[in-house]
N, CA and C of each residue as an Amber inpcrd file, in Angstrom:
protein
   390
   4.9420000   6.6940000   2.0540000   5.5380000   5.4750000   0.9280000
   4.9550000   4.3280000   1.1670000   4.4880000   4.5610000   2.1840000
   4.1010000   2.5300000   3.1930000   2.5680000   2.5370000   2.2630000
   1.8550000   3.6730000   2.7200000   0.2500000   3.7380000   1.2810000
   0.3140000   3.3750000   0.0070000   1.6260000   4.8180000  -0.2400000
   1.5200000   4.7040000  -1.3260000   1.2720000   3.3770000  -2.1640000
   2.2150000   2.4680000  -1.8340000   3.2410000   0.9510000  -1.6000000
   1.5700000   0.0950000  -1.7620000   1.2820000   0.3880000  -0.4450000
   0.4280000  -0.4490000  -0.8670000  -1.1320000  -0.5340000  -1.6200000
  -1.5210000   0.2360000  -2.3060000  -2.0620000   1.0450000  -2.7900000
  -1.8690000   0.3510000  -4.5920000  -0.6720000   0.3590000  -4.5060000
   0.1110000   0.4110000  -5.7440000  -0.6540000  -1.4260000  -6.1820000
  -0.2040000  -1.9560000  -5.3890000  -0.0860000  -3.6130000  -4.9530000
  -1.2110000  -3.9400000  -4.9960000  -2.7580000  -3.3390000  -4.6500000
  -3.3710000  -3.4170000  -4.3840000  -3.9590000  -3.3020000  -5.7450000
  -3.2770000  -2.7970000  -7.0450000  -4.2930000  -1.9570000  -8.1080000
  -3.6490000  -3.2290000  -8.9980000  -2.3380000  -3.4440000  -8.0400000
  -1.6120000  -4.9990000  -9.5190000  -2.1410000  -6.4340000  -9.6660000
  -3.1460000  -6.3180000  -8.0550000  -4.0600000  -7.2630000  -7.5990000
  -5.3280000  -7.0880000  -8.5360000  -5.6110000  -6.1310000  -9.1680000
  -6.7760000  -6.1560000  -9.5940000  -6.3780000  -6.2610000 -11.3580000
  -5.2590000  -5.5050000 -11.7800000  -4.6010000  -5.7110000 -12.7540000
  -4.1920000  -6.6080000 -13.8000000  -3.8130000  -7.8820000 -12.7040000
  -3.4180000  -9.3050000 -12.2240000  -5.2070000  -9.8700000 -13.0680000
  -5.7980000 -10.0630000 -12.1650000  -6.9170000 -10.8770000 -12.3220000
  -7.8310000 -10.1140000 -13.7150000  -7.5180000  -9.0730000 -13.9480000
  -8.2620000  -8.1980000 -15.2990000  -7.6390000  -9.4690000 -16.9820000
  -6.2330000  -9.3680000 -16.1240000  -5.3220000  -9.7690000 -17.5520000
  -5.9750000 -11.2780000 -17.6870000  -6.1580000 -12.0800000 -16.3730000
  -6.4940000 -13.0250000 -16.5740000  -7.7250000 -13.5660000 -17.5440000
  -9.0740000 -12.6340000 -17.2550000 -10.2260000 -12.1550000 -17.5460000
  -9.7680000 -12.1370000 -18.8760000  -9.0980000 -11.8480000 -19.5700000
  -8.7680000 -11.2640000 -20.9170000  -8.0130000 -12.5040000 -21.7200000
  -7.2610000 -12.8910000 -20.4940000  -6.6850000 -14.4640000 -21.5660000
  -7.2210000 -15.4920000 -21.3820000  -7.8270000 -16.3040000 -20.9280000
  -8.8410000 -17.0380000 -20.6350000  -9.6500000 -16.6140000 -21.7790000
 -10.1170000 -15.0400000 -21.8780000 -11.1660000 -14.9070000 -23.0180000
 -10.7980000 -15.9500000 -24.2430000  -9.3290000 -15.1620000 -24.4310000
  -8.6130000 -14.7460000 -25.8740000  -8.1170000 -16.8850000 -26.0520000
  -7.3630000 -17.1790000 -24.5050000  -7.3920000 -18.2750000 -24.7510000
  -8.9360000 -18.9600000 -25.1540000  -9.7080000 -19.6400000 -24.5010000
 -10.8920000 -20.1900000 -24.5110000 -11.2710000 -20.0140000 -26.3450000
 -10.7400000 -18.3910000 -27.0310000 -12.8540000 -18.8290000 -28.0700000
 -13.3650000 -17.6130000 -27.4620000 -13.8150000 -18.1190000 -26.7210000
 -14.4810000 -17.0210000 -26.5050000 -15.6940000 -16.3200000 -26.2460000
 -16.5300000 -16.2610000 -26.8640000 -16.9260000 -14.1500000 -26.9550000
 -17.5210000 -13.9160000 -25.3820000 -17.8140000 -14.1530000 -24.8380000
 -18.0140000 -12.8810000 -23.1040000 -16.6530000 -12.0340000 -23.9350000
 -16.4820000 -11.0720000 -23.1840000 -15.2410000 -10.4970000 -22.7670000
 -14.4660000 -10.5600000 -21.7110000 -13.4660000 -10.1010000 -21.7870000
 -12.5940000 -10.4240000 -20.5790000 -12.4730000 -10.0340000 -19.3460000
 -12.8920000  -8.3310000 -19.4760000 -12.8190000  -7.9760000 -18.7400000
 -14.2150000  -8.4050000 -17.4890000 -15.1740000  -8.6050000 -18.1740000
 -16.2850000 -10.4890000 -18.0070000 -15.8600000 -11.1750000 -17.1550000
 -14.8840000 -12.0710000 -17.7540000 -14.2290000 -13.1070000 -16.9050000
 -13.9870000 -12.3150000 -16.6550000 -12.9130000 -11.5480000 -15.5170000
 -12.0850000 -10.6090000 -14.9650000 -12.9770000 -10.6400000 -13.6940000
 -15.0230000  -9.7790000 -14.0610000 -15.1490000 -10.5050000 -12.4120000
 -14.7980000 -11.3320000 -12.5790000 -16.0040000 -12.7220000 -13.0960000
 -16.2530000 -13.5550000 -12.1750000 -15.2030000 -14.2040000 -10.7400000
 -14.3640000 -14.2740000 -12.3980000 -12.6590000 -14.3900000 -11.0570000
 -12.5780000 -14.0360000 -10.3070000 -12.7570000 -12.6390000  -9.8250000
 -12.7650000 -11.4890000  -8.7390000 -13.9850000 -12.1610000  -7.3610000
 -15.3360000 -12.5730000  -8.7170000 -16.3050000 -12.1390000  -7.0350000
 -15.5100000 -14.4440000  -7.0180000 -15.2410000 -15.6580000  -8.0200000
 -15.4650000 -16.4120000  -6.8380000 -13.9480000 -16.2540000  -5.4810000
 -13.0660000 -15.7500000  -5.7800000 -11.7600000 -15.8170000  -4.8350000
 -12.3000000 -14.8430000  -3.8890000 -13.1880000 -14.0180000  -3.9150000
 -13.8830000 -13.1410000  -2.3760000 -14.6420000 -14.6010000  -2.2720000
 -15.4800000 -14.8360000  -2.9630000 -16.6690000 -15.6700000  -2.5370000
 -15.8730000 -16.8430000  -1.3310000 -14.9730000 -17.3930000  -1.9760000
 -14.1500000 -18.6800000  -1.6490000 -13.0540000 -18.2860000  -0.7310000
 -13.1960000 -16.3530000  -0.2450000 -12.5280000 -16.7940000   0.6940000
 -10.9850000 -16.4230000   1.4720000 -10.5960000 -17.2500000  -0.6490000
  -9.4360000 -16.7820000  -0.8740000  -8.6220000 -16.2490000  -0.8000000
  -9.2440000 -15.0350000  -1.1990000  -9.0830000 -13.5500000  -1.2870000
 -10.1650000 -12.3330000  -0.2970000  -9.9130000 -11.8560000   0.6430000
 -10.1780000 -11.0600000   1.5930000 -10.4620000  -9.4310000   0.7550000
 -12.2520000  -9.6440000   1.6080000 -12.1010000  -7.4740000   0.4630000
 -10.9900000  -6.3930000   0.7300000  -9.8830000  -6.8350000   2.1920000
  -9.5020000  -6.1720000   2.2600000  -7.9910000  -5.6180000   1.6530000
  -7.6840000  -7.0220000   0.7490000  -6.8180000  -7.0480000   0.2110000
  -6.9720000  -6.2710000  -0.6370000  -8.3430000  -5.7470000  -1.8620000
  -8.2520000  -4.9900000  -2.4560000  -8.9140000  -3.7890000  -2.3790000
 -10.1580000  -3.4730000  -0.9340000 -10.6960000  -2.4760000  -0.9420000
  -9.9790000  -0.5450000  -1.5300000  -8.9550000  -1.1780000  -0.8020000
  -8.4520000   0.6520000  -0.8430000  -8.6000000   0.5700000  -2.5690000
  -7.3570000   0.3050000  -3.8930000  -7.1920000   0.3770000  -4.3090000
  -9.0110000   0.5960000  -5.9620000  -9.7940000  -0.7560000  -4.8480000
 -11.0510000  -0.5210000  -5.9780000 -11.9910000   0.1220000  -5.2540000
 -11.7760000   1.0640000  -4.3370000 -12.6480000   2.5410000  -3.7160000
 -12.2690000   3.2640000  -4.6320000 -10.5180000   3.3930000  -5.0900000
 -10.6840000   4.5010000  -5.9710000 -10.2080000   4.3120000  -7.4270000
 -10.6580000   3.8840000  -7.3740000 -11.3570000   3.0220000  -8.9260000
 -12.4300000   3.1590000  -9.1710000 -13.6190000   3.3010000  -8.4970000
 -14.7890000   3.5790000  -7.7480000 -15.4070000   4.9300000  -8.5270000
 -13.8710000   5.3950000  -6.8420000 -14.9640000   6.5410000  -6.8670000
 -14.4670000   7.7320000  -8.2520000 -13.4950000   7.5730000  -9.4150000
 -13.1390000   7.8130000 -10.0810000 -13.6200000   6.7920000 -11.3030000
 -15.2720000   6.2350000 -11.0480000 -15.4160000   5.2490000 -12.5920000
 -15.3810000   6.0900000 -14.0900000 -16.4860000   7.7830000 -13.6810000
 -17.3980000   7.8470000 -13.6720000 -15.7300000   8.9950000 -16.1660000
 -14.7410000   9.1320000 -14.5660000 -13.8620000   9.9050000 -16.1000000
 -13.8900000   8.0300000 -16.7800000 -13.5610000   7.3800000 -16.5220000
 -13.1020000   5.5300000 -17.7000000 -14.4840000   5.7000000 -19.0220000
 -15.7360000   6.7010000 -18.6120000 -16.3940000   6.6660000 -19.3270000
 -15.9230000   7.0480000 -21.4640000 -15.5880000   8.4970000 -20.2460000
 -14.8840000   9.3940000 -21.3010000 -14.4800000   8.5230000 -23.2990000
 -13.6740000   8.1710000 -23.2040000 -13.6080000   7.0230000 -24.1150000
 -14.6040000   6.0600000 -24.6100000 -15.3210000   5.4790000 -24.0420000
 -16.1210000   4.7140000 -24.3530000 -17.7920000   6.2410000 -25.3520000
 -17.4260000   7.0050000 -24.7160000 -18.4910000   8.2850000 -24.6270000
 -18.4460000   8.9650000 -26.4770000 -17.3090000   8.8630000 -26.6490000
 -15.6410000   9.0260000 -27.8020000 -16.2630000   8.5040000 -29.1490000
 -16.1450000   6.9320000 -28.5800000 -16.4660000   6.4750000 -29.3950000
 -17.5390000   6.1000000 -30.4450000 -18.7770000   6.4080000 -28.8570000
 -20.9180000   6.4400000 -29.4970000 -20.4750000   7.2980000 -30.8180000
 -19.6800000   8.7200000 -30.5540000 -19.8730000   9.7210000 -31.1720000
 -19.4160000   9.4900000 -32.6670000 -18.4710000   8.5460000 -33.1090000
 -18.2510000   7.8870000 -34.0760000 -19.3510000   7.0410000 -35.2150000
 -20.7090000   6.6160000 -34.4660000 -21.3960000   5.3030000 -34.3640000
 -22.5350000   6.0720000 -34.6320000 -22.7930000   7.1290000 -34.5030000
 -24.1920000   7.9730000 -35.4030000 -25.2200000   7.3500000 -36.9000000
 -24.2340000   6.9610000 -37.6640000 -25.2990000   5.8370000 -38.7520000
 -26.0300000   4.1440000 -37.9090000 -25.2970000   4.1910000 -37.3120000
 -25.3380000   2.7440000 -37.1490000 -26.8860000   2.9240000 -35.8910000
 -26.8160000   3.8620000 -35.3600000 -27.5090000   4.7340000 -34.0510000
 -29.1200000   4.3090000 -34.5400000 -28.9580000   5.2390000 -35.6580000
 -29.6910000   6.1100000 -36.2450000 -30.7390000   5.1880000 -36.7150000
 -30.1250000   3.9590000 -37.5090000 -31.3770000   2.4180000 -37.9950000
 -30.7200000   1.5580000 -37.4620000 -30.3400000   1.4320000 -35.9520000
 -30.8330000  -0.2470000 -34.9250000 -30.7510000   0.0440000 -33.4100000
 -31.2800000   1.9200000 -33.4520000 -30.7510000   2.7230000 -32.2480000
 -31.4210000   2.2840000 -31.7740000 -32.9920000   1.4570000 -31.9660000
 -33.6880000   0.9910000 -30.6310000 -33.7000000  -0.3730000 -31.2270000
 -33.4720000  -1.1860000 -31.7440000 -32.1760000  -2.2840000 -31.0310000
 -31.6250000  -2.0120000 -29.4720000 -30.6260000  -1.6620000 -29.2190000
 -29.7710000  -0.7160000 -28.9230000 -30.3700000  -0.8740000 -26.6720000
 -31.6900000  -0.0840000 -27.7750000 -32.2900000   0.4910000 -25.8340000
 -33.1790000  -0.4570000 -25.5310000 -32.9420000  -1.8980000 -26.6490000
 -34.5140000  -2.8060000 -25.6630000 -33.1740000  -3.8670000 -25.4530000
 -32.4360000  -3.8600000 -26.0090000 -31.1880000  -4.4390000 -25.4580000
 -30.8070000  -4.3330000 -24.0180000 -30.7630000  -2.4730000 -24.2380000
 -30.4760000  -1.9110000 -22.6140000 -30.7570000  -1.8280000 -21.8380000
 -32.0530000  -1.6900000 -22.0810000 -33.2430000  -1.8860000 -21.3740000
 -33.5600000  -2.9200000 -20.2510000 -33.4560000  -3.5690000 -21.6220000
 -33.0870000  -5.5770000 -20.3370000 -32.6040000  -5.4460000 -19.5460000
 -30.8810000  -5.7100000 -20.0130000 -29.8140000  -5.6670000 -19.2430000
 -29.9360000  -5.2950000 -17.4650000 -30.4150000  -3.3190000 -18.2060000
 -30.7740000  -2.6500000 -16.9170000 -31.8980000  -3.8290000 -15.9870000
 -32.4160000  -3.6770000 -16.3700000 -33.7520000  -4.9540000 -15.8220000
 -33.3190000  -5.9920000 -15.0620000 -32.5090000  -6.8100000 -15.8330000
 -31.5370000  -8.3610000 -15.3440000 -31.1860000  -7.3520000 -14.1030000
 -30.0610000  -6.4190000 -14.8800000 -29.1560000  -5.7450000 -13.2260000
 -29.6180000  -5.4660000 -12.1200000 -30.8450000  -5.2610000 -12.7130000
 -31.4280000  -3.9020000 -11.1060000 -32.2190000  -5.3620000 -10.2150000
 -32.8040000  -6.8840000 -10.7280000 -32.9970000  -7.1080000 -10.0110000
 -32.4340000  -7.6560000  -9.3010000 -31.6150000  -8.4140000 -10.0970000
 -30.2890000  -8.9240000  -9.0940000 -29.6050000  -8.3280000  -8.0820000
 -29.5190000  -7.4400000  -8.7270000 -28.6190000  -6.0210000  -7.7570000
 -29.7320000  -6.2120000  -6.1310000 -30.6790000  -5.8330000  -6.5410000
 -32.3750000  -6.0950000  -5.6140000 -32.2030000  -7.1360000  -4.6750000
 -32.0780000  -8.1780000  -5.7900000 -31.9870000 -10.2240000  -4.8660000
 -31.4570000 -10.3060000  -4.1080000 -29.9840000  -9.8010000  -4.3560000
 -28.1320000 -10.2630000  -3.8530000 -29.0210000  -9.3340000  -2.5290000
 -28.7550000  -7.7980000  -1.9710000 -29.1760000  -7.1630000  -1.1990000
 -29.7750000  -7.8970000  -0.1710000 -31.0780000  -8.3280000  -0.4580000
 -31.7620000  -9.2200000   0.4390000 -31.1000000  -9.6620000   0.9100000
 -30.4440000 -11.1670000   0.3620000 -30.1820000 -12.8690000   0.9600000
 -28.8810000 -11.6480000   1.6150000 -28.4850000 -10.7860000   1.7090000
 -27.7470000 -10.2550000   2.4930000 -27.9540000  -9.8560000   4.0750000
 -29.3390000  -9.1730000   4.1100000 -29.2030000  -8.0080000   4.5430000
 -30.5110000  -9.3790000   5.6690000 -30.6350000 -11.3370000   4.9570000
 -31.6410000 -11.0240000   5.4460000 -30.2060000 -12.2760000   5.9070000
 -29.4630000 -13.3590000   5.4560000 -28.0430000 -13.7790000   6.1650000
 -28.2160000 -12.4920000   7.6650000 -27.3880000 -11.7540000   7.4300000
 -27.2540000 -10.4800000   8.1310000 -28.3220000 -10.5550000   9.8290000
 -29.3100000 -11.1510000   9.5530000 -29.5610000 -10.5400000  10.4430000
 -30.0910000 -12.2370000  10.7480000 -30.4160000 -13.3470000  10.5240000
 -30.4910000 -14.3650000  10.9280000 -28.4440000 -14.3670000  11.2720000
 -27.7740000 -14.1530000  11.7560000 -26.1210000 -14.1960000  11.8520000
 -26.7320000 -13.2290000  13.7070000 -27.5120000 -12.7530000  13.5240000
 -27.9580000 -11.7160000  14.6980000 -28.4720000 -11.9620000  16.0590000
 -29.4460000 -12.5360000  15.2810000 -30.3320000 -13.8760000  15.8550000
 -29.8150000 -15.0020000  16.2920000 -29.3840000 -15.2080000  15.9600000
 -27.9650000 -16.5980000  16.3560000 -27.0250000 -16.1160000  17.3610000
 -26.3220000 -15.3200000  16.9420000 -25.0750000 -14.2030000  17.7310000
 -25.5660000 -13.9540000  19.2230000 -27.8270000 -13.8960000  18.5360000
 -27.6220000 -12.9650000  19.8550000 -28.2070000 -14.8270000  21.4260000
 -28.6500000 -15.6030000  20.2660000 -29.4290000 -16.8950000  21.1890000
 -28.2130000 -16.9720000  21.9680000 -26.8130000 -17.8680000  21.1140000
 -26.3170000 -18.4780000  21.8140000 -25.0650000 -17.3440000  22.8770000
 -25.4660000 -16.0990000  22.4560000 -24.5230000 -15.1580000  24.0310000
 -25.4280000 -15.2650000  25.2710000 -26.6260000 -15.2990000  25.5920000
 -27.7220000 -15.5500000  25.8930000 -27.7290000 -17.1910000  26.9060000
């Protein structure tokens, strides 16, 4: 029962952050989706140390494990847009390609920065330990 409570608490934290993003987008009347704002809020909370990964790790891991399930409604919804995809599909493909490329580059640069930082910390730790 204790594990279920911990999982539920972590899930509630993620839902609250998601809702903060939605309400922010609605209140400020901006064209950025609320879930994107929520992810930025989560990033800022983790980056500043106001929230630790351990506080959401279990629920976030479960959600990531079942991520494919969340794409089913989107896929079904796309089936109703056949005419739009036929007429403007090439524009969508260009947008998807560019956004995927940006995502891949950003992920690669972030990974390189984290690895570089970890290597520097190891060197500094070993220098101070000696």
